[in-house]
């Protein structure tokens, strides 16, 4: 795509510089309204068997108490769809009137029953009327049209029931389960995902049914963000109504990784005013999901009051396709190097050898050796508090120029713009420049042709990601190919907020191919003790690596694409994920899919290197990519078999006996 003056063609959000929520039509789901001027709705999904009525009711209540405003329950067959009535009635008896959503895959009959009982039905256009055969089929225009006619016939009864009963519908596309028809024409691309939803949307609109929400989920954050953006664009271009968006990253995993990955995808879209309801999918109990969604959403309550950011006239970034910004390598930053992690230790008046373990560098006294784990920071930013001992493992230090001694080969100076302009002495190959977004408009002139510079870019604007993106447009427009490190500096946040905010702010930029590194600043230690400050440093370091991985720009650990589990799950997802993690978490960069059932399984394997998928009670199917390697392996042997597959594939390495971390 020609990105020159792409701004003319970008209609995926109201503004790239001023916070404003995309205007959508309001959709009623019982008493809850999604879209329009209504607040963003938090939702989640149960994990107990839908036939366990009491268990489902109890779990729904826990979810409501945790902040869930809408609850999805799987209905794999007609009997579960029918049991939704018992769950609904049981909830009402206990005073809970939370709207319910039936989750449907493969079973139109179940959908048609559920649509008469619950307030909303979610269908997956990839498998509503299609049994996926994973065949590469060639479709002529004629046979493609025949397929569309077949879908229409299968789908129309549901649309009519929804219309008659006032039931809402989510057309929920999943990157991992696109139909063979879509795959044959578009591949598993963002465009394929969008077209998959539009096929069903056209049928709804032809029937005059508009009570619809749409989602475009993927476990790949780049694909997910691009697909939502493209959807908005295509809705407008196609003359469809502006339907509300349900945001989510599938199979995000658990713990910090799951939160960071969710925030990279969901937060990036929220920043541009997209999204009317949010579901964070974690491989944890569902009551842990709503608080994360709330923390992501709450950030925008007073966002519109941010300091103005100047408009963009020609947008040089393609928001629908990942392309890393071209930079010239400066020392080991930019060019084709992975994005770097800078650890900020500048607020510590004294740093000891032991402190460095918080940034992945370990001293082993018995061996008198330094070791580094997979998350060893690349640079320490010490500014005016230099480190008094020799740095290990190729770690490099960034010092204020007034402290810098040009004789030290692994220490580099940092300047403000004013200091840089007046500088008498520069490093011959690497100088850092702390630069605020507002200072970027005339940067080329200010730098006077110096090319051995890496920018550390920050902003004080509370609309942080767009302000930094705007500054990047300035930098690109001036043809500056200097690498850029993004710096955030959050004050007074708890650890969950810190990881979610950083993942949103850095993630939104990295997904658009911007940034050659990240630095989570710690300019204020506030009333924290030294220990607390060090644990903050540790959190910053792991979040920095986590964000780079979640945005798919630097792999530093094993990635687990694990589903959140639901009533279809065939094994204990949390326990199994923990067990697989224990045996494989040293396989840096390897992606392992762990799916409770086959619904998204094989498709999602496109994104994973190896897969562990429930295929029956106590039975596991193991994959390499999309290829089945072993079927129906007893679950007690499945992890060993998975490791055998990885071993045969040459990807296995023995874990170090002494784990660092
Ligand atoms: S992949 Fe997991 S969350 Fe999705 S339907 Fe299967 S068990 Fe449920």
XYZ file of C-alpha atoms and ligand atoms in Angstrom:
669
model
C 0.000 0.000 0.000
C 1.255 3.452 -0.827
C 1.532 5.122 2.547
C 1.999 8.629 1.181
C -0.868 10.753 2.370
C -2.522 7.669 3.721
C -4.313 9.944 6.194
C -6.806 10.668 3.421
C -7.739 7.026 3.366
C -7.669 6.266 7.070
C -11.080 6.032 8.514
C -10.537 3.499 11.253
C -10.797 6.053 14.038
C -12.043 9.591 14.588
C -8.616 11.037 15.209
C -5.028 9.876 15.493
C -4.169 12.771 17.782
C -7.200 13.752 19.830
C -8.948 11.192 22.050
C -12.469 10.582 20.867
C -14.539 7.421 21.003
C -15.771 6.080 17.699
C -19.473 6.726 17.345
C -21.363 3.442 17.126
C -24.984 2.425 17.125
C -26.256 1.368 20.546
C -27.051 -2.340 20.849
C -29.286 -3.541 23.662
C -28.382 -6.738 25.460
C -31.171 -7.029 28.002
C -30.730 -4.011 30.243
C -27.141 -3.464 29.224
C -26.402 -1.160 26.315
C -23.279 -1.648 24.232
C -22.055 1.195 22.042
C -23.524 4.618 21.399
C -22.652 6.970 24.258
C -22.735 4.199 26.820
C -19.711 3.346 28.940
C -17.542 0.471 27.731
C -19.017 -2.803 29.032
C -16.927 -5.415 30.881
C -17.666 -9.054 30.146
C -16.274 -12.506 30.704
C -17.049 -16.193 30.242
C -17.750 -19.056 32.634
C -15.458 -22.063 32.795
C -17.653 -24.666 34.509
C -19.659 -27.235 32.558
C -22.884 -25.619 31.345
C -24.806 -28.694 32.509
C -23.644 -27.982 36.060
C -26.460 -25.550 36.778
C -25.572 -24.743 40.387
C -21.861 -24.467 39.612
C -22.625 -22.109 36.720
C -24.886 -19.948 38.872
C -22.284 -19.734 41.633
C -19.563 -18.817 39.163
C -21.756 -16.197 37.446
C -22.393 -14.573 40.816
C -18.684 -14.452 41.594
C -18.125 -12.894 38.172
C -20.807 -10.246 38.699
C -19.325 -9.418 42.096
C -15.926 -8.961 40.432
C -17.307 -6.388 37.991
C -18.646 -8.443 35.096
C -21.640 -6.818 33.400
C -22.299 -9.502 30.799
C -21.620 -13.236 31.049
C -20.971 -15.670 28.241
C -21.667 -19.360 28.650
C -20.831 -22.034 26.120
C -23.651 -24.014 24.504
C -21.956 -26.804 22.535
C -25.198 -28.692 21.934
C -28.940 -28.380 22.322
C -29.012 -29.725 25.864
C -26.627 -27.020 27.117
C -28.598 -24.381 25.209
C -31.739 -25.569 26.990
C -30.006 -25.537 30.347
C -29.278 -21.830 29.948
C -32.876 -21.332 31.045
C -32.205 -23.046 34.372
C -29.078 -20.973 34.897
C -30.902 -17.776 34.041
C -33.836 -18.592 36.305
C -31.512 -19.637 39.125
C -29.661 -16.345 38.855
C -32.905 -14.369 38.827
C -34.094 -16.213 41.951
C -30.964 -15.050 43.700
C -31.512 -11.486 42.527
C -29.016 -11.428 39.651
C -30.285 -10.219 36.300
C -26.998 -10.060 34.465
C -27.550 -10.578 30.711
C -26.277 -13.908 29.412
C -24.615 -14.656 26.093
C -24.679 -18.140 24.539
C -21.394 -19.101 22.895
C -21.997 -21.154 19.760
C -19.634 -23.126 17.544
C -20.795 -25.621 14.879
C -24.365 -25.986 16.190
C -27.024 -23.744 14.642
C -29.696 -25.809 16.438
C -28.258 -24.852 19.802
C -28.090 -21.205 18.703
C -31.737 -21.188 17.722
C -32.776 -22.543 21.135
C -30.461 -20.218 23.073
C -31.622 -17.129 21.173
C -35.077 -17.586 22.698
C -33.659 -17.831 26.233
C -30.700 -15.498 26.652
C -30.091 -11.861 25.736
C -27.319 -12.417 23.212
C -25.884 -15.148 21.031
C -22.287 -15.257 19.880
C -21.666 -17.041 16.635
C -18.315 -17.777 15.071
C -18.682 -17.161 11.326
C -15.799 -19.576 10.715
C -17.737 -22.545 11.961
C -21.419 -21.639 12.214
C -22.381 -23.369 9.025
C -19.057 -24.945 8.129
C -17.322 -28.027 9.354
C -13.710 -27.144 8.895
C -11.880 -29.721 6.857
C -8.527 -27.940 6.625
C -8.444 -28.548 2.933
C -7.086 -26.094 0.458
C -10.043 -25.830 -1.846
C -10.252 -23.926 -5.067
C -13.517 -22.067 -5.376
C -14.815 -20.699 -8.639
C -16.991 -17.588 -8.397
C -19.946 -19.856 -8.882
C -19.068 -22.384 -6.219
C -18.160 -19.562 -3.833
C -21.600 -18.058 -4.358
C -23.208 -21.456 -3.775
C -21.416 -21.598 -0.427
C -22.726 -18.154 0.479
C -26.250 -19.249 -0.439
C -25.860 -22.300 1.768
C -24.756 -20.124 4.692
C -27.678 -17.788 4.171
C -30.118 -20.653 4.342
C -28.500 -22.064 7.502
C -28.134 -18.671 9.217
C -31.440 -16.967 8.386
C -33.564 -18.822 10.962
C -31.301 -17.582 13.766
C -31.417 -14.004 12.494
C -35.208 -14.131 12.427
C -35.421 -15.567 15.954
C -33.078 -12.867 17.272
C -35.113 -10.192 15.558
C -38.368 -11.530 16.922
C -37.081 -11.966 20.499
C -35.003 -8.792 20.699
C -31.871 -10.913 21.152
C -28.536 -9.359 20.316
C -25.844 -11.144 18.326
C -22.088 -11.032 18.254
C -20.454 -11.990 15.018
C -17.218 -13.134 16.568
C -14.491 -13.887 14.062
C -11.512 -15.807 15.327
C -8.227 -15.791 13.459
C -7.753 -19.444 14.370
C -10.993 -20.743 12.949
C -11.640 -19.163 9.571
C -13.657 -21.243 7.121
C -11.964 -23.114 4.283
C -13.828 -20.810 1.910
C -12.330 -17.676 3.445
C -8.909 -19.287 3.740
C -8.925 -20.219 0.080
C -9.638 -16.681 -1.046
C -7.991 -14.458 1.570
C -5.720 -16.724 3.653
C -5.614 -16.276 7.414
C -5.175 -12.534 7.026
C -6.854 -9.568 8.718
C -8.780 -9.051 5.477
C -9.971 -12.673 5.611
C -11.138 -12.141 9.183
C -13.068 -9.026 8.213
C -14.656 -10.631 5.171
C -15.656 -13.620 7.291
C -17.767 -11.289 9.474
C -19.101 -9.277 6.554
C -20.519 -12.408 4.883
C -22.784 -12.861 7.905
C -23.392 -9.176 8.445
C -24.790 -8.764 4.931
C -27.363 -11.437 5.668
C -28.370 -9.673 8.911
C -28.695 -6.285 7.251
C -30.723 -7.769 4.377
C -33.175 -8.948 7.047
C -33.220 -5.527 8.728
C -31.467 -6.945 11.825
C -28.959 -4.563 13.360
C -28.669 -5.573 17.025
C -25.117 -6.679 16.358
C -21.688 -6.433 17.937
C -18.569 -7.571 16.062
C -15.201 -8.916 17.173
C -11.957 -9.846 15.402
C -9.908 -11.884 17.835
C -6.491 -13.400 17.450
C -3.743 -14.452 19.806
C -1.362 -12.537 17.553
C -1.666 -8.920 18.699
C -0.494 -7.469 15.395
C -3.113 -9.413 13.445
C -5.800 -8.583 16.009
C -5.172 -4.828 15.920
C -4.955 -4.734 12.133
C -8.169 -6.741 11.765
C -10.208 -4.420 14.015
C -8.879 -1.358 12.236
C -9.622 -2.878 8.870
C -13.095 -3.879 10.004
C -13.970 -0.292 10.935
C -12.609 0.914 7.648
C -14.517 -1.706 5.640
C -17.763 -1.073 7.524
C -17.562 2.545 6.526
C -16.468 1.909 2.964
C -19.186 -0.715 2.528
C -21.960 1.547 3.816
C -22.690 -0.713 6.807
C -23.878 0.692 10.092
C -21.141 1.550 12.626
C -21.562 -1.516 14.816
C -20.060 -1.618 18.299
C -16.840 -3.562 18.747
C -16.151 -6.295 21.269
C -12.405 -6.252 21.948
C -10.324 -9.225 22.990
C -7.048 -11.062 22.474
C -7.621 -14.817 22.434
C -5.523 -17.290 24.357
C -3.522 -14.536 26.015
C -2.241 -16.888 28.724
C -1.990 -16.198 32.429
C -0.305 -13.943 34.978
C 1.796 -11.031 33.837
C 2.160 -12.439 30.299
C -1.622 -12.701 29.862
C -2.216 -9.198 31.177
C 0.543 -7.640 29.081
C -0.546 -9.403 25.906
C -4.192 -8.429 26.437
C -3.238 -4.818 27.045
C -1.028 -4.632 23.954
C -3.972 -5.625 21.751
C -6.948 -4.126 23.581
C -5.142 -1.024 24.851
C -3.819 -0.123 21.398
C -7.377 0.008 20.063
C -8.826 1.812 23.100
C -6.218 4.553 22.628
C -7.737 5.321 19.232
C -11.257 5.351 20.658
C -12.216 1.895 19.392
C -14.083 -0.635 21.510
C -17.463 -0.744 23.221
C -17.125 -3.907 25.257
C -14.015 -5.694 26.480
C -13.278 -9.265 27.463
C -9.827 -10.036 28.786
C -9.139 -13.788 28.313
C -6.841 -15.185 30.961
C -6.026 -18.781 31.791
C -7.184 -18.033 35.317
C -10.527 -18.115 37.112
C -12.917 -15.793 35.254
C -13.419 -13.500 38.226
C -9.837 -12.295 37.699
C -10.639 -11.020 34.222
C -13.087 -8.188 34.942
C -10.712 -6.153 37.148
C -8.117 -6.233 34.361
C -10.676 -5.081 31.800
C -11.799 -2.330 34.175
C -8.237 -1.134 34.710
C -7.759 -0.903 30.950
C -11.026 0.954 30.391
C -10.832 3.321 33.388
C -7.854 5.055 31.865
C -10.087 6.782 29.334
C -12.620 8.335 31.676
C -11.027 11.760 31.546
C -8.722 11.198 28.598
C -10.524 13.663 26.337
C -9.141 16.503 28.459
C -5.579 15.818 27.363
C -3.265 18.561 26.153
C -3.771 19.176 22.427
C -1.562 17.310 19.967
C -0.986 18.884 16.568
C -2.893 17.349 13.655
C -1.259 15.015 11.187
C -1.405 15.974 7.548
C 0.361 13.110 5.819
C 0.450 9.843 7.724
C 3.529 7.813 6.816
C 2.586 4.678 8.787
C 0.446 1.900 7.367
C -1.904 0.890 10.201
C -3.090 -2.267 8.416
C 0.249 -3.979 7.909
C 3.307 -4.408 10.108
C 6.433 -2.779 8.742
C 9.261 -1.866 11.045
C 10.413 1.715 10.591
C 13.725 1.791 8.754
C 16.527 3.095 10.938
C 20.289 3.234 10.633
C 22.054 1.043 13.136
C 23.782 3.149 15.769
C 26.218 0.982 17.765
C 23.895 -1.989 18.517
C 20.550 -0.174 18.415
C 18.176 0.145 15.463
C 18.803 -1.332 12.018
C 18.013 -5.025 12.229
C 18.778 -5.338 15.949
C 16.011 -6.477 18.257
C 14.505 -3.630 20.269
C 16.620 -2.933 23.342
C 15.624 -2.819 26.985
C 16.991 0.035 29.093
C 16.701 -0.348 32.865
C 16.424 2.881 34.827
C 18.534 2.765 38.007
C 19.114 6.520 38.123
C 17.142 7.037 41.316
C 19.465 4.784 43.358
C 22.337 6.688 44.930
C 24.247 3.435 45.183
C 23.826 0.265 43.138
C 25.350 -3.025 44.348
C 26.326 -6.114 42.384
C 23.369 -7.996 43.881
C 20.898 -5.375 42.714
C 21.558 -6.291 39.089
C 19.754 -9.589 39.494
C 16.553 -7.539 39.233
C 17.446 -6.793 35.651
C 18.532 -10.317 34.738
C 22.282 -10.173 35.506
C 23.439 -12.550 38.250
C 26.717 -12.819 40.060
C 27.493 -16.401 41.167
C 30.079 -16.011 43.972
C 30.952 -19.727 44.216
C 31.989 -19.703 40.562
C 33.092 -16.080 40.600
C 31.148 -15.685 37.392
C 28.404 -13.501 36.001
C 25.421 -15.060 34.284
C 22.503 -13.565 32.499
C 18.991 -14.945 32.117
C 16.845 -14.460 29.003
C 15.686 -11.126 30.319
C 19.009 -9.464 30.929
C 18.633 -5.722 30.279
C 20.848 -4.346 27.507
C 21.628 -0.966 29.068
C 21.395 0.555 32.531
C 20.433 4.191 32.686
C 22.231 5.582 35.727
C 22.342 9.255 34.706
C 23.959 11.138 37.605
C 24.455 8.078 39.846
C 27.106 6.012 38.031
C 27.684 2.371 38.931
C 30.992 1.992 40.800
C 31.919 -1.561 39.667
C 32.706 -3.257 36.371
C 29.583 -4.194 34.465
C 28.961 -7.823 33.495
C 27.745 -9.716 30.432
C 28.144 -6.930 27.927
C 25.776 -4.733 29.947
C 26.265 -1.091 29.034
C 25.696 2.066 31.004
C 24.164 5.404 30.082
C 25.469 8.306 32.152
C 24.774 11.999 32.190
C 27.467 13.537 29.989
C 28.884 15.432 32.983
C 29.729 12.086 34.676
C 30.872 10.301 31.572
C 34.498 9.391 31.072
C 35.255 8.880 27.396
C 37.866 6.224 28.285
C 35.230 3.725 29.457
C 34.323 1.549 26.518
C 30.934 0.375 27.797
C 29.637 3.714 29.064
C 27.814 6.229 26.922
C 26.710 9.804 27.491
C 23.172 11.146 27.524
C 22.210 14.769 26.903
C 19.116 16.908 26.837
C 18.631 18.751 23.555
C 20.036 21.969 25.025
C 23.026 20.128 26.483
C 23.619 18.392 23.180
C 23.651 21.637 21.238
C 26.243 23.064 23.621
C 28.240 19.827 23.984
C 31.997 20.017 23.590
C 32.564 16.312 23.666
C 30.567 13.478 22.061
C 31.059 9.735 22.025
C 32.403 8.718 18.586
C 29.742 6.046 18.054
C 26.794 6.306 20.475
C 25.192 9.270 22.201
C 21.754 9.295 23.779
C 19.472 12.264 23.574
C 16.566 12.656 25.999
C 13.942 14.370 23.935
C 10.369 15.426 24.599
C 7.689 14.974 21.931
C 7.343 18.753 21.569
C 11.006 19.085 20.662
C 10.775 16.896 17.582
C 9.354 19.410 15.089
C 12.732 20.887 14.155
C 14.951 18.050 15.217
C 16.831 17.583 11.947
C 18.029 21.163 12.131
C 18.931 20.862 15.824
C 20.986 17.742 15.291
C 22.915 19.311 12.452
C 23.660 16.087 10.624
C 24.912 14.088 13.634
C 24.091 10.449 13.038
C 25.608 8.652 16.019
C 22.600 9.452 18.149
C 19.827 7.372 19.694
C 16.777 9.288 20.838
C 15.093 8.529 24.162
C 11.664 9.951 23.417
C 9.113 10.838 26.098
C 6.030 12.960 26.553
C 4.176 14.534 29.432
C 0.908 14.399 27.548
C -1.612 12.097 29.194
C -2.660 10.934 25.713
C 0.748 9.352 25.743
C 0.810 6.787 22.959
C -0.721 9.123 20.325
C 1.577 11.971 21.438
C 4.627 9.746 20.941
C 3.210 8.464 17.649
C 2.738 12.072 16.553
C 6.368 12.799 17.424
C 7.398 9.779 15.350
C 5.541 11.251 12.383
C 7.651 14.409 12.807
C 10.816 12.339 12.932
C 9.868 10.302 9.864
C 8.853 13.403 7.917
C 12.292 14.895 8.500
C 13.858 11.718 7.096
C 15.683 11.107 10.341
C 16.680 7.478 10.535
C 17.945 7.644 14.096
C 16.831 4.796 16.354
C 14.239 5.754 18.961
C 13.788 4.336 22.466
C 10.419 5.114 24.045
C 10.435 6.152 27.673
C 7.440 6.111 30.004
C 7.450 7.243 33.612
C 4.382 6.347 35.670
C 3.846 7.694 39.142
C 1.703 6.208 41.872
C 0.463 3.098 40.047
C 0.114 -0.398 41.459
C 1.866 -3.248 39.667
C -1.194 -4.327 37.641
C -1.749 -0.788 36.393
C 1.956 -0.407 35.643
C 2.032 -3.471 33.403
C -1.260 -2.634 31.688
C -0.390 1.001 31.035
C 3.108 0.229 29.779
C 1.803 -2.554 27.561
C -0.748 -0.163 26.073
C 1.604 2.756 25.578
C 4.596 0.842 24.246
C 2.472 -1.816 22.541
C 0.513 0.677 20.456
C 3.763 2.016 19.019
C 5.556 -1.292 18.555
C 2.588 -2.763 16.707
C 2.932 0.017 14.167
C 6.606 -0.864 13.659
C 7.884 2.068 15.698
C 10.582 1.921 18.334
C 14.020 0.412 18.729
C 13.776 -0.062 22.443
C 11.862 0.712 25.603
C 12.681 2.238 28.940
C 10.369 2.384 31.920
C 11.581 5.407 33.821
C 11.647 5.696 37.601
C 12.359 9.339 38.157
C 10.470 9.400 41.452
C 10.913 6.769 44.116
C 8.295 8.487 46.289
C 8.000 7.081 49.798
C 9.163 3.608 48.746
C 11.807 1.646 50.599
C 14.909 0.504 48.734
C 13.525 -3.032 48.554
C 10.249 -1.773 47.118
C 12.093 0.309 44.562
C 14.140 -2.703 43.527
C 11.046 -4.813 43.065
C 9.682 -2.002 40.902
C 12.867 -2.199 38.810
C 12.343 -5.951 38.490
C 8.744 -5.434 37.398
C 9.793 -2.796 34.868
C 12.385 -5.148 33.421
C 10.039 -8.094 33.024
C 7.235 -5.892 31.671
C 9.639 -4.351 29.132
C 10.621 -7.771 27.800
C 7.010 -8.927 28.049
C 5.717 -6.047 25.942
C 8.341 -6.585 23.264
C 7.358 -10.239 23.103
C 3.618 -9.562 23.171
C 4.010 -7.116 20.283
C 6.096 -9.785 18.526
C 9.191 -7.689 18.204
C 11.635 -9.555 20.484
C 11.231 -13.092 21.750
C 12.931 -13.667 25.071
C 10.877 -16.469 26.569
C 8.611 -19.365 25.745
C 5.200 -18.151 24.672
C 2.105 -19.994 25.877
C -0.958 -19.486 23.718
C -3.343 -20.944 26.261
C -7.101 -20.584 26.062
C -9.018 -19.206 29.033
C -11.078 -22.456 29.234
C -14.855 -22.665 29.218
C -17.585 -25.274 29.610
C -16.116 -27.190 26.677
C -12.728 -27.645 28.288
C -11.552 -31.228 28.427
C -8.812 -30.873 31.078
C -7.761 -28.501 33.827
C -6.271 -25.672 31.825
C -4.592 -23.858 34.697
C -2.968 -26.979 36.114
C -1.890 -28.242 32.687
C -0.500 -24.869 31.615
C 1.510 -24.708 34.842
C 2.796 -28.251 34.250
C 3.817 -27.557 30.646
C 5.361 -24.245 31.665
C 7.436 -25.978 34.342
C 8.997 -28.322 31.804
C 9.396 -25.933 28.862
C 9.848 -22.382 30.115
C 13.529 -22.407 29.126
C 12.708 -22.769 25.413
C 13.207 -19.156 24.450
C 11.077 -18.025 21.519
C 9.133 -21.308 21.182
C 5.350 -20.856 21.002
C 3.229 -23.598 22.582
C -0.541 -23.637 22.101
C -2.585 -25.166 24.939
C -6.272 -25.469 24.026
C -9.052 -27.009 26.081
C -10.831 -28.296 22.995
C -10.667 -28.411 19.247
C -12.910 -25.376 18.492
C -10.062 -22.974 17.932
C -7.396 -25.632 18.226
C -5.949 -26.473 14.839
C -6.470 -22.986 13.429
C -4.780 -21.383 16.363
C -1.891 -23.771 15.790
C -1.055 -21.604 12.784
C 0.304 -19.218 15.350
C 1.973 -21.779 17.593
C 4.994 -23.977 16.949
C 3.583 -26.896 18.955
C 0.128 -27.635 20.237
C -1.481 -29.528 23.126
C -5.212 -29.805 22.467
C -7.934 -31.654 24.384
C -9.588 -34.155 22.052
C -11.631 -36.278 24.496
C -11.857 -37.037 28.193
C -8.260 -37.675 29.287
C -7.086 -37.597 25.670
C -4.761 -35.096 24.064
C -3.874 -34.453 20.426
C -0.398 -33.068 19.851
C 0.533 -30.802 16.982
C 3.571 -29.440 15.261
C 2.315 -26.271 13.614
C -1.022 -27.235 12.088
C 0.056 -30.822 11.564
C -1.269 -33.517 13.904
C 1.705 -35.479 15.265
C -0.091 -37.786 17.721
C -3.759 -38.358 18.375
C -5.507 -39.450 21.560
C -2.435 -39.520 23.774
C -3.401 -40.331 27.401
C -3.074 -37.072 29.319
C -0.580 -38.514 31.848
C 1.865 -39.146 28.983
C 1.065 -36.115 26.867
C 3.642 -33.646 28.219
C 6.442 -36.208 27.762
C 5.217 -36.880 24.239
C 5.072 -33.165 23.512
C 8.692 -32.841 24.629
C 9.615 -35.805 22.404
C 8.068 -34.014 19.430
C 9.992 -30.828 20.251
C 13.153 -32.917 20.692
C 12.747 -34.717 17.356
C 12.213 -31.355 15.745
C 15.621 -30.205 16.996
C 14.117 -27.420 19.109
C 14.691 -28.967 22.512
C 17.473 -27.843 24.804
C 18.128 -29.281 28.236
C 17.190 -26.901 31.039
C 20.061 -25.462 33.044
C 20.229 -27.160 36.434
C 20.738 -23.815 38.046
C 17.776 -21.729 36.995
C 18.271 -18.029 37.164
C 15.459 -15.798 38.082
S -10.445 -23.480 22.986
Fe -10.727 -23.286 25.227
S -12.026 -21.477 25.544
Fe -12.136 -22.013 23.366
S -13.978 -23.262 23.243
Fe -12.258 -24.702 23.529
S -12.064 -24.974 25.744
Fe -13.410 -23.209 25.404
